[in-house]
PDB file of C-alpha atoms in Angstrom:
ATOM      1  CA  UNK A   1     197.073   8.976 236.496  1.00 90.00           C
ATOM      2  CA  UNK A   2     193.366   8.471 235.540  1.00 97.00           C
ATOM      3  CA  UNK A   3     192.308   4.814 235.564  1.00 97.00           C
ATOM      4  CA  UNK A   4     191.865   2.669 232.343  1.00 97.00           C
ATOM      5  CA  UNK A   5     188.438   3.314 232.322  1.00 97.00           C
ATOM      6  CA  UNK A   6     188.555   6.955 232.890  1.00 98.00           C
ATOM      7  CA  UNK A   7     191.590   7.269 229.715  1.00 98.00           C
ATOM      8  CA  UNK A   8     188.632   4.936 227.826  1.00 98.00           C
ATOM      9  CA  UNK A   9     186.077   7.505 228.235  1.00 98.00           C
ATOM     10  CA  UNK A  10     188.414  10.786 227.551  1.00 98.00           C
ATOM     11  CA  UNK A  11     189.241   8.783 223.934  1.00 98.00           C
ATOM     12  CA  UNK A  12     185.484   8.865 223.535  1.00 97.00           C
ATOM     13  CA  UNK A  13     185.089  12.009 223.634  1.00 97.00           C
ATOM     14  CA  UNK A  14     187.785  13.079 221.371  1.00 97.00           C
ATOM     15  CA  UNK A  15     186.403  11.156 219.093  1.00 95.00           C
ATOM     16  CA  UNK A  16     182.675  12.302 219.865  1.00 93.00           C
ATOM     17  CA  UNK A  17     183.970  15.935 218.854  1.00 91.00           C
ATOM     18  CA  UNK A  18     186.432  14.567 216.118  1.00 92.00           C
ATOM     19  CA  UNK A  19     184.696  11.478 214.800  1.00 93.00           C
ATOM     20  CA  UNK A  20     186.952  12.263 211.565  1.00 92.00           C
ATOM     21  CA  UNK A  21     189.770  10.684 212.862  1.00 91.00           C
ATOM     22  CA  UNK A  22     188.790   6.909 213.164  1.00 91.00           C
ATOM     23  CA  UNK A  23     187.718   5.753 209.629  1.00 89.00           C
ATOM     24  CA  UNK A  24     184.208   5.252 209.644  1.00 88.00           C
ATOM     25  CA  UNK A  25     182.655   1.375 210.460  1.00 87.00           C
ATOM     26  CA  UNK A  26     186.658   0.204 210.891  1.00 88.00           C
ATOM     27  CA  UNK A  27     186.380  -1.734 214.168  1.00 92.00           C
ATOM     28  CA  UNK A  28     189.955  -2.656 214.294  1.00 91.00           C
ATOM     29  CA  UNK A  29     191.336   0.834 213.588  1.00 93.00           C
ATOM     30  CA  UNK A  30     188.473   2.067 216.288  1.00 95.00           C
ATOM     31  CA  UNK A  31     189.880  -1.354 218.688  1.00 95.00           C
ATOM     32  CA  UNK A  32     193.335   0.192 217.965  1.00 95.00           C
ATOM     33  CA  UNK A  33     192.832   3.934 219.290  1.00 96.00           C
ATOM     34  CA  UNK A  34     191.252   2.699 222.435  1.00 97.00           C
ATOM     35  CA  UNK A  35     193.446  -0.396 222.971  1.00 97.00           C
ATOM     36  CA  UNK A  36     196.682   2.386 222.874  1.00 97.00           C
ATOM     37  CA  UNK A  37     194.816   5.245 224.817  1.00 98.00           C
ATOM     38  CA  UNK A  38     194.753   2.746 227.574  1.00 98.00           C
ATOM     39  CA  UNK A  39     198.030   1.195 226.928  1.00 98.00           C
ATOM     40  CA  UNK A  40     200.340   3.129 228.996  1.00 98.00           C
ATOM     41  CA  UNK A  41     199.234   1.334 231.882  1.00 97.00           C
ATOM     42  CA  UNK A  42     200.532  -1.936 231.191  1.00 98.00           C
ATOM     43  CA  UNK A  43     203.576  -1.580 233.282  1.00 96.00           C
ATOM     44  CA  UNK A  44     200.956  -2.400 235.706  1.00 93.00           C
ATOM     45  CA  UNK A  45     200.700  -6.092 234.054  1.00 94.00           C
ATOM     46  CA  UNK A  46     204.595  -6.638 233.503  1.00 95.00           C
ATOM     47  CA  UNK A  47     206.123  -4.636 237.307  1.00 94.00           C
ATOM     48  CA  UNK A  48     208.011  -2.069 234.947  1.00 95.00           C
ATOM     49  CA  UNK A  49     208.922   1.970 236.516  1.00 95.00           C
ATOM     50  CA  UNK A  50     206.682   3.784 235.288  1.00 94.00           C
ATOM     51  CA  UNK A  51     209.682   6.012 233.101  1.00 96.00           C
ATOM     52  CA  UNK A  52     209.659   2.693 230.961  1.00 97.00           C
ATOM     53  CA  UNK A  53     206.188   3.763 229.806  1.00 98.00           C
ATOM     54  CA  UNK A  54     205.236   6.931 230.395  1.00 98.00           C
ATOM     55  CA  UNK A  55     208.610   8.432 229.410  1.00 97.00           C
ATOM     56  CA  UNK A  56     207.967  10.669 232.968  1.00 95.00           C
ATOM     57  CA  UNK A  57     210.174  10.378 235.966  1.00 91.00           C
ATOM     58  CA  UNK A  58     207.666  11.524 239.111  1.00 87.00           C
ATOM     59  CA  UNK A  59     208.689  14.183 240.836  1.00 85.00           C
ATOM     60  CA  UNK A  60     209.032  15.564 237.020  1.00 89.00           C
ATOM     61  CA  UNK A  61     211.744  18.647 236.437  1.00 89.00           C
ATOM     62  CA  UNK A  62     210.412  21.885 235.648  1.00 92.00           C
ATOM     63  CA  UNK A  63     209.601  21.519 231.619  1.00 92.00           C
ATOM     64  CA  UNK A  64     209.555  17.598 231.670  1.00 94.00           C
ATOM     65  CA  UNK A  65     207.334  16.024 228.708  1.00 95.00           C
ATOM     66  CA  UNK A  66     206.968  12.487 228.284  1.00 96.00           C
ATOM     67  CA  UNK A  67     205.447  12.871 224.906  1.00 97.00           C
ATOM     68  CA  UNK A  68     208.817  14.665 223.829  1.00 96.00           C
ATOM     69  CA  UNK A  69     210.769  12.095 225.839  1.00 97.00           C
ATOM     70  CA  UNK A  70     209.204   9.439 224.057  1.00 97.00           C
ATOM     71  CA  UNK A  71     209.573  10.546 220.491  1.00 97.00           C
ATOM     72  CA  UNK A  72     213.019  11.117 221.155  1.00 96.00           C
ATOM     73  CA  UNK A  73     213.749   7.977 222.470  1.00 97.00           C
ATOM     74  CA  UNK A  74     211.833   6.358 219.949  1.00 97.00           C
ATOM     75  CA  UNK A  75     212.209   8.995 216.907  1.00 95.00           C
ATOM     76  CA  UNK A  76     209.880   6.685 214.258  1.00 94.00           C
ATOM     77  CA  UNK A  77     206.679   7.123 216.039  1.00 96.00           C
ATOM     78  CA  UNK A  78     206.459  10.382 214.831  1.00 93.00           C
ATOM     79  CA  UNK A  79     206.008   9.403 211.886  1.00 87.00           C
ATOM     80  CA  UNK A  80     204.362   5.503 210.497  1.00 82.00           C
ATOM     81  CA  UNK A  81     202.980   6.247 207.611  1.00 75.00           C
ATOM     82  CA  UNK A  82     204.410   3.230 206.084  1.00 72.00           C
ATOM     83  CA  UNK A  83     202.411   1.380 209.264  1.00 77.00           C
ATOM     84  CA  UNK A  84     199.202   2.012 208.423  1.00 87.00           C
ATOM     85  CA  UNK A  85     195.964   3.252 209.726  1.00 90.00           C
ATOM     86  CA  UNK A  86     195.686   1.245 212.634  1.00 92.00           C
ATOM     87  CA  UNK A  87     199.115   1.171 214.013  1.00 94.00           C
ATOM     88  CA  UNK A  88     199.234   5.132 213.754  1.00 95.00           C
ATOM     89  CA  UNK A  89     196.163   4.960 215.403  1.00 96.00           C
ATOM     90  CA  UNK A  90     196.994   3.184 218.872  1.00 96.00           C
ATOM     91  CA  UNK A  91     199.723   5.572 218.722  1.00 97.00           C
ATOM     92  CA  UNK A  92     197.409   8.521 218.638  1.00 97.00           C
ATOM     93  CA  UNK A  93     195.883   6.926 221.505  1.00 98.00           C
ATOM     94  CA  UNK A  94     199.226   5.998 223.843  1.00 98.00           C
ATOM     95  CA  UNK A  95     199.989  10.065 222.672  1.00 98.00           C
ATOM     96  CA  UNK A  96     196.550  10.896 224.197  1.00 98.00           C
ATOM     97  CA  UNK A  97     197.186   9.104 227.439  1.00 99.00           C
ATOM     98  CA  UNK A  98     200.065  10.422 228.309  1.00 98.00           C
ATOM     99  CA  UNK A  99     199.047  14.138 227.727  1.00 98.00           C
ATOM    100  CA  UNK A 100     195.657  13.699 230.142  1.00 98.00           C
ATOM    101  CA  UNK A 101     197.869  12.060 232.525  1.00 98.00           C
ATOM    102  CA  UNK A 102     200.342  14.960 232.604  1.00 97.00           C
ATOM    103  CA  UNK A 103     197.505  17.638 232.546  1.00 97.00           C
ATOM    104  CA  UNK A 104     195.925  15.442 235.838  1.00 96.00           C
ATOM    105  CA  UNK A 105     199.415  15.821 237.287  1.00 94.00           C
ATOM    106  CA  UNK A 106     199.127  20.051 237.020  1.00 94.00           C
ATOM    107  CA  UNK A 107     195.028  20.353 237.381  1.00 94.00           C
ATOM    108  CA  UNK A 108     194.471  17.432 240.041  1.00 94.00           C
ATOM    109  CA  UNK A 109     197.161  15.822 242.007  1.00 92.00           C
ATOM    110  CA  UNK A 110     199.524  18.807 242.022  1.00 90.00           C
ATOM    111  CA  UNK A 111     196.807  21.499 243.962  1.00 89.00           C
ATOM    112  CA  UNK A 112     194.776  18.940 245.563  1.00 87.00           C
ATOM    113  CA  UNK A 113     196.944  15.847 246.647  1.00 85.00           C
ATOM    114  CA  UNK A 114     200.174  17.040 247.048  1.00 78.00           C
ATOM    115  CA  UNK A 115     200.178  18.838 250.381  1.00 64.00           C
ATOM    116  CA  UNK A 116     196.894  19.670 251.293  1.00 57.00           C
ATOM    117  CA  UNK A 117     194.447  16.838 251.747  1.00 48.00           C
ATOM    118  CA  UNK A 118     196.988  14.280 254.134  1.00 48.00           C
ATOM    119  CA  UNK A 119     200.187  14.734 256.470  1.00 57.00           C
ATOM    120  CA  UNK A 120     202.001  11.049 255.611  1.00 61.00           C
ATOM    121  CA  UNK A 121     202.901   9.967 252.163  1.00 72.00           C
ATOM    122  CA  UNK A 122     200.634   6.532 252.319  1.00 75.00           C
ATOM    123  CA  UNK A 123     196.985   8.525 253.223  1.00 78.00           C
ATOM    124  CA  UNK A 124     197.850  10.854 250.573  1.00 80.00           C
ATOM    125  CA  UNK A 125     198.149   8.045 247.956  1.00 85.00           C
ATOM    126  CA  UNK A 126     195.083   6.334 249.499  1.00 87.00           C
ATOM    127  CA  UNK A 127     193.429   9.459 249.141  1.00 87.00           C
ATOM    128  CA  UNK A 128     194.351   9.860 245.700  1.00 91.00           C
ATOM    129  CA  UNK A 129     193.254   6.389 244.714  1.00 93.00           C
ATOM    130  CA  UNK A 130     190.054   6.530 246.031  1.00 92.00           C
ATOM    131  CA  UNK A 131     189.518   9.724 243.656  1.00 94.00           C
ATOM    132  CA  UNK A 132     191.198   7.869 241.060  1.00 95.00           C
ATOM    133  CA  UNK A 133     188.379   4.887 241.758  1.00 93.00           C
ATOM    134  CA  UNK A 134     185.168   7.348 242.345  1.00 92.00           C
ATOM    135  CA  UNK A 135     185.745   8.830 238.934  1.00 94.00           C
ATOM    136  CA  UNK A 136     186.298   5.975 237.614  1.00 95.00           C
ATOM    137  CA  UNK A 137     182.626   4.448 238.735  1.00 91.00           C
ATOM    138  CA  UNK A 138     180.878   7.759 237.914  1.00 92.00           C
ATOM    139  CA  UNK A 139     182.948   7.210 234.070  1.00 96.00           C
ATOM    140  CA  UNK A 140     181.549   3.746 233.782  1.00 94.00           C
ATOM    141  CA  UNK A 141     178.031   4.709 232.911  1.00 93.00           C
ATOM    142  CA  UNK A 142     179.760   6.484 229.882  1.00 95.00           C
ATOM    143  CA  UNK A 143     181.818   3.793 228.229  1.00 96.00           C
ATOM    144  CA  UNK A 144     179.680   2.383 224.981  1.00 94.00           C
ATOM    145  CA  UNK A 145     178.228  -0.870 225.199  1.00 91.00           C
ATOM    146  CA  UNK A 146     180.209  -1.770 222.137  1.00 92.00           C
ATOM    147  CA  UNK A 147     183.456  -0.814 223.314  1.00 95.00           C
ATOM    148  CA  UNK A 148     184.191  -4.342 224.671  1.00 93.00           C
ATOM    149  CA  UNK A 149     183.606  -6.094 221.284  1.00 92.00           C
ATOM    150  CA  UNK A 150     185.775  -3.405 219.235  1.00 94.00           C
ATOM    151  CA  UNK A 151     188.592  -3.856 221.898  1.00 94.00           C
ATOM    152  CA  UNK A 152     188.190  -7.427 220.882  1.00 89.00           C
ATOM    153  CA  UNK A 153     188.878  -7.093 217.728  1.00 82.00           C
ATOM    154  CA  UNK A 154     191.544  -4.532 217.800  1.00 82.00           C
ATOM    155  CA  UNK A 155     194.385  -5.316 215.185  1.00 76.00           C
ATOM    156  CA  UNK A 156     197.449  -7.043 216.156  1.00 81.00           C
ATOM    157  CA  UNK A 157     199.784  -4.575 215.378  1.00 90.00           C
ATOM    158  CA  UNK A 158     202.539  -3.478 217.822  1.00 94.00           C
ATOM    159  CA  UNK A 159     203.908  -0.282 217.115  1.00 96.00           C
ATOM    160  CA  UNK A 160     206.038   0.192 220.226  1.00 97.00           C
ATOM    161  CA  UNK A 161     209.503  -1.650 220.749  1.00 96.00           C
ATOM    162  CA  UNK A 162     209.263  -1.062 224.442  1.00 97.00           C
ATOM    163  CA  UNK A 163     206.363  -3.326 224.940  1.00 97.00           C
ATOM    164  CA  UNK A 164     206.135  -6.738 224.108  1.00 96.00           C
ATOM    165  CA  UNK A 165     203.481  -8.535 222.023  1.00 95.00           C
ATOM    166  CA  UNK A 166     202.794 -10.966 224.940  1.00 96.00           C
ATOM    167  CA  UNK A 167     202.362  -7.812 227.643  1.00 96.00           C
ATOM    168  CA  UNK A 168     200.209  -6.104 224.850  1.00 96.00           C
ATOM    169  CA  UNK A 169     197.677  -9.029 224.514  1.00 95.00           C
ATOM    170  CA  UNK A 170     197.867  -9.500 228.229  1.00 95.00           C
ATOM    171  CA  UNK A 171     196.406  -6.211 228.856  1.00 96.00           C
ATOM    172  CA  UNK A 172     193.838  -6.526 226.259  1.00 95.00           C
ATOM    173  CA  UNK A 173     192.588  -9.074 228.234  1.00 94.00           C
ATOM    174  CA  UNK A 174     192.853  -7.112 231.774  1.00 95.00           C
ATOM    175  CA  UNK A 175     190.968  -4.313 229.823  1.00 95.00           C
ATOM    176  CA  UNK A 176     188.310  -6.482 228.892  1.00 94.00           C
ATOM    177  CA  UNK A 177     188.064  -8.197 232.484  1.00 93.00           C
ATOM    178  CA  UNK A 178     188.005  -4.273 233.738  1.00 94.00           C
ATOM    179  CA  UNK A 179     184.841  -3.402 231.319  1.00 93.00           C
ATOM    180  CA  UNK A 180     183.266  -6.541 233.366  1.00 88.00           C
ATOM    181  CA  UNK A 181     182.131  -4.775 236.440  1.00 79.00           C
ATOM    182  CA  UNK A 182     183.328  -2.817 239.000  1.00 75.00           C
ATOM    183  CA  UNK A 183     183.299  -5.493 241.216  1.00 76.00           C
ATOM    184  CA  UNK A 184     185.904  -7.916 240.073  1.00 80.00           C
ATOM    185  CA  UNK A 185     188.335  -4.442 238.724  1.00 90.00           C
ATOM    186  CA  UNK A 186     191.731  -5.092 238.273  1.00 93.00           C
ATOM    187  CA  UNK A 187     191.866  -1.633 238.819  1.00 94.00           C
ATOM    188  CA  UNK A 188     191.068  -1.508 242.261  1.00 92.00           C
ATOM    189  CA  UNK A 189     192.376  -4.887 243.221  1.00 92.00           C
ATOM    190  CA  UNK A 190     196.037  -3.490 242.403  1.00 93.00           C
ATOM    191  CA  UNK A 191     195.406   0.089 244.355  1.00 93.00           C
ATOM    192  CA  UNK A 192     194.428  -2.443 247.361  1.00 93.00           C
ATOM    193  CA  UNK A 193     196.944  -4.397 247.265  1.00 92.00           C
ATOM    194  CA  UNK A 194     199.222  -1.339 247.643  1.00 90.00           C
ATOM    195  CA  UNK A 195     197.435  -1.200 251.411  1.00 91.00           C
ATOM    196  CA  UNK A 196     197.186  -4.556 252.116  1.00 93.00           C
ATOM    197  CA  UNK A 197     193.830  -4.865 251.485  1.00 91.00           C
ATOM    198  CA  UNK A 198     191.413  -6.921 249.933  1.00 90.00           C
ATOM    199  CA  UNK A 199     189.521  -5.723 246.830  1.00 87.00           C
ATOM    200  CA  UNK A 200     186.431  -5.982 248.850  1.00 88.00           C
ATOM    201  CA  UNK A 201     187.467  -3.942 251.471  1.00 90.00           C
ATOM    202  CA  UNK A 202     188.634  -1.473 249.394  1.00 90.00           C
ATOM    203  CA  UNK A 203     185.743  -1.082 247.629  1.00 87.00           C
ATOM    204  CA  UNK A 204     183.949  -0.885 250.986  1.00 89.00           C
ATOM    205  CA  UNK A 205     185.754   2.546 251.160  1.00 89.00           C
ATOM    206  CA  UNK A 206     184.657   3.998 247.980  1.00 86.00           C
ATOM    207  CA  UNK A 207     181.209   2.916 249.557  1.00 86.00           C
ATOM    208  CA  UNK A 208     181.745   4.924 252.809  1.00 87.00           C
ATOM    209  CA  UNK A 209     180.265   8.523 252.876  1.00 85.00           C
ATOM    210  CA  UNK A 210     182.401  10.060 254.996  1.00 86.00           C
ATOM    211  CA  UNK A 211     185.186   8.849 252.737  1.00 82.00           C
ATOM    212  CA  UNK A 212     183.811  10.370 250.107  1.00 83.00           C
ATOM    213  CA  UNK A 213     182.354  13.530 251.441  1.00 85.00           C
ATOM    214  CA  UNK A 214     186.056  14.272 252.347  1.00 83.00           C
ATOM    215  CA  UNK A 215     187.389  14.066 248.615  1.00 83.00           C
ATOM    216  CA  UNK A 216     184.249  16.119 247.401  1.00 81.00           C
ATOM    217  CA  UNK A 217     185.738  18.234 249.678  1.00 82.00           C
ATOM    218  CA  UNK A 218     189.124  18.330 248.887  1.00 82.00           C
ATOM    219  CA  UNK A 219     188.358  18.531 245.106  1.00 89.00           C
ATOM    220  CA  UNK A 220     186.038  21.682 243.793  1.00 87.00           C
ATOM    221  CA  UNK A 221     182.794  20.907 242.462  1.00 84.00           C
ATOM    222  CA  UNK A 222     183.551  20.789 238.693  1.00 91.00           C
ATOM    223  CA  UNK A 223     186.723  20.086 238.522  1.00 94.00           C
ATOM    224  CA  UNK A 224     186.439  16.657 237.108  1.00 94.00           C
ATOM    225  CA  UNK A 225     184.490  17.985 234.515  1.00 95.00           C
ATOM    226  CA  UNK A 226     186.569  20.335 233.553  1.00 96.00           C
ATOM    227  CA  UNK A 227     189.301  18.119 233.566  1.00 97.00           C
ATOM    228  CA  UNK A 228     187.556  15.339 231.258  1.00 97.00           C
ATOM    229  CA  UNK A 229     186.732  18.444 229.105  1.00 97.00           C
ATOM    230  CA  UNK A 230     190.537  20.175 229.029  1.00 97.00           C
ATOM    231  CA  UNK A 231     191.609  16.158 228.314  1.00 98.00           C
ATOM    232  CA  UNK A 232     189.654  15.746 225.278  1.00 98.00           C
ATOM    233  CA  UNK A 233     190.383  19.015 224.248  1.00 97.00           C
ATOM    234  CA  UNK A 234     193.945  19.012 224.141  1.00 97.00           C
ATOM    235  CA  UNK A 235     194.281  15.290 223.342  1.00 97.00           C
ATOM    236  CA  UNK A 236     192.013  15.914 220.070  1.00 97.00           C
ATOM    237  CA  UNK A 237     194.441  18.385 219.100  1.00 97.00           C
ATOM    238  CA  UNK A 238     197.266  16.170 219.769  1.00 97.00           C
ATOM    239  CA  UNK A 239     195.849  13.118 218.043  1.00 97.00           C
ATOM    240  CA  UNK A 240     194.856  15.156 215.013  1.00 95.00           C
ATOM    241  CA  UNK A 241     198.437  16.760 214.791  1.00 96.00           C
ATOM    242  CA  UNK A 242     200.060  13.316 214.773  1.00 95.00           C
ATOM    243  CA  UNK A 243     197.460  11.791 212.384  1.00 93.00           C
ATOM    244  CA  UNK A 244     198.778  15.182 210.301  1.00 92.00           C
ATOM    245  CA  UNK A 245     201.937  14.687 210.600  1.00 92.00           C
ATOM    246  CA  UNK A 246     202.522  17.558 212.784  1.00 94.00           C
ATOM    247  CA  UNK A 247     203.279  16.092 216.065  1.00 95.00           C
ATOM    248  CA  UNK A 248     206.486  17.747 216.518  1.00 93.00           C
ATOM    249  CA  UNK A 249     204.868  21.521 215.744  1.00 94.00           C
ATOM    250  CA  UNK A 250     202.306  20.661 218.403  1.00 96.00           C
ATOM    251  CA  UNK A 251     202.761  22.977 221.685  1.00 95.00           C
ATOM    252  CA  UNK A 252     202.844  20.286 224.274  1.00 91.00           C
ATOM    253  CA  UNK A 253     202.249  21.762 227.944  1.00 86.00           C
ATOM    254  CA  UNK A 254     205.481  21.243 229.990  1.00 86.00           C
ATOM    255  CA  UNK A 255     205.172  20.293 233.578  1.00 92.00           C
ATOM    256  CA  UNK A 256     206.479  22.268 236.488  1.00 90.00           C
ATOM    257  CA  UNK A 257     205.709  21.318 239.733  1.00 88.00           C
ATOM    258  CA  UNK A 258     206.041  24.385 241.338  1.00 87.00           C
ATOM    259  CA  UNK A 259     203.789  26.130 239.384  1.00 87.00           C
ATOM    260  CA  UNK A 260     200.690  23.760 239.999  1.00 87.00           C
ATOM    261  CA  UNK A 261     197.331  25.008 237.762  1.00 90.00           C
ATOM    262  CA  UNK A 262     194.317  24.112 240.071  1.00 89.00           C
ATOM    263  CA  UNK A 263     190.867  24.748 238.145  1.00 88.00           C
ATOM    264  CA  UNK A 264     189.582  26.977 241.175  1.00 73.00           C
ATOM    265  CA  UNK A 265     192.970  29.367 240.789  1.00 51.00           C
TER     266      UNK A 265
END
């Protein structure tokens, strides 16, 4: 749900809190962790559902978890030790990924997109997008310098049989063409296109006060901190139980869309 950027910044901050869990000066294992917390998204790259990576039909069932979907499907993630460091790592981070995007499903989209803010399907997706895209420009200022380099020189390991090694190096290279600027996003190019507009013009929205006065609106003051901060929280604990060896013990939130959990409830 969050952009790649946004998924890039939540990793940092697990790590900020648990710097334990990336060994110390290993570039490649750090490259790894970032390159898979972002990774989810490459059905964007190759025109896949997004059940072929995120495990998560949308509208979910009541008690849906792609994170339990996905180890079932694919029972030997849960456990790599005979992988190594780096390939357990980028599963940490695909793990972390889809947990903030199924908490943004209960805290964010769920209370504040679903009904409330638009009558027709397409302005509530536009909407959504352009909350999606301000976040994302506010996270920017928080992504490390170094963060391009060390996705550079993340490991070529390939952990997942459901993704291919060409769609894998193909969106290490969107990634880094996304850490470029704002202005030539990938990102925001593809949530145009979905309107038929130019990445320029688009853009020109997230520029457009009234535009954005309406989603400041819509969304409490504080929720998006509060969501970066539940994110981190959770995912750390999730990362460090699958580092453990613990995934399966770890109590995963399970969706229900009725039951929607907005931060100002």
């Amino acid at each position: 749900m969050p952009t790649p950027v946004t998924h890039l910044v939540i990793a940092k901050h697990i790590l900020d809190a648990h710097p334990e869990l990336v060994p110390q000066g290993d570039d490649p294992a750090l490259g790894a962790f970032l390159l898979g917390s972002t990774l989810a998204d490459v059905r964007v790259l190759t025109g896949e559902p997004r059940a072929a990576t995120h495990f998560l039909r949308l509208p979910p069932q009541r008690g849906d978890s792609g994170i339990r979907a996905m180890l079932g499907a694919h029972p030997h993630l849960a456990d790599l030790d005979g992988a190594g460091t780096r390939a357990r790592l980028m599963v940490a981070g695909y793990l972390a990924h889809l947990l903030a995007d199924e908490i943004w499903l209960r805290r964010i989209y769920w209370p504040y997109f679903r009904h409330a803010i638009a009558r027709h399907d397409w302005e509530r997706l536009l909407w959504h997008d352009l909350l999606r895209s301000l976040v994302d420009q506010e996270d920017r200022a928080a992504v490390p310098s170094d963060f391009r380099r060390v996705l550079e020189s993340a490991p070529g390991v390939n952990p997942f049989p459901f993704i291919s090694e060409q769609a894998l190096d193909g969106w290490r290279q969107l990634l880094l063409r996304e850490l470029e600027s704002p202005d030539s996003s990938p990102t925001f190019a593809h949530f145009a296109s979905r309107y038929q507009l130019s990445a320029e013009e688009f853009v020109a929205l997230l520029r457009s006060s009234e535009h954005m006065d309406r989603i400041r609106r819509a969304v409490p003051q504080g929720a998006m901190g509060r969501y970066h901060a539940e994110a981190a929280g959770v995912g750390a604990g999730l990362v460090a139980a699958y580092l453990a060896g613990r995934v399966r013990e770890f109590p995963l939130p399970l969706l229900d869309p009725d039951n929607p959990e907005p931060y100002d409830g």
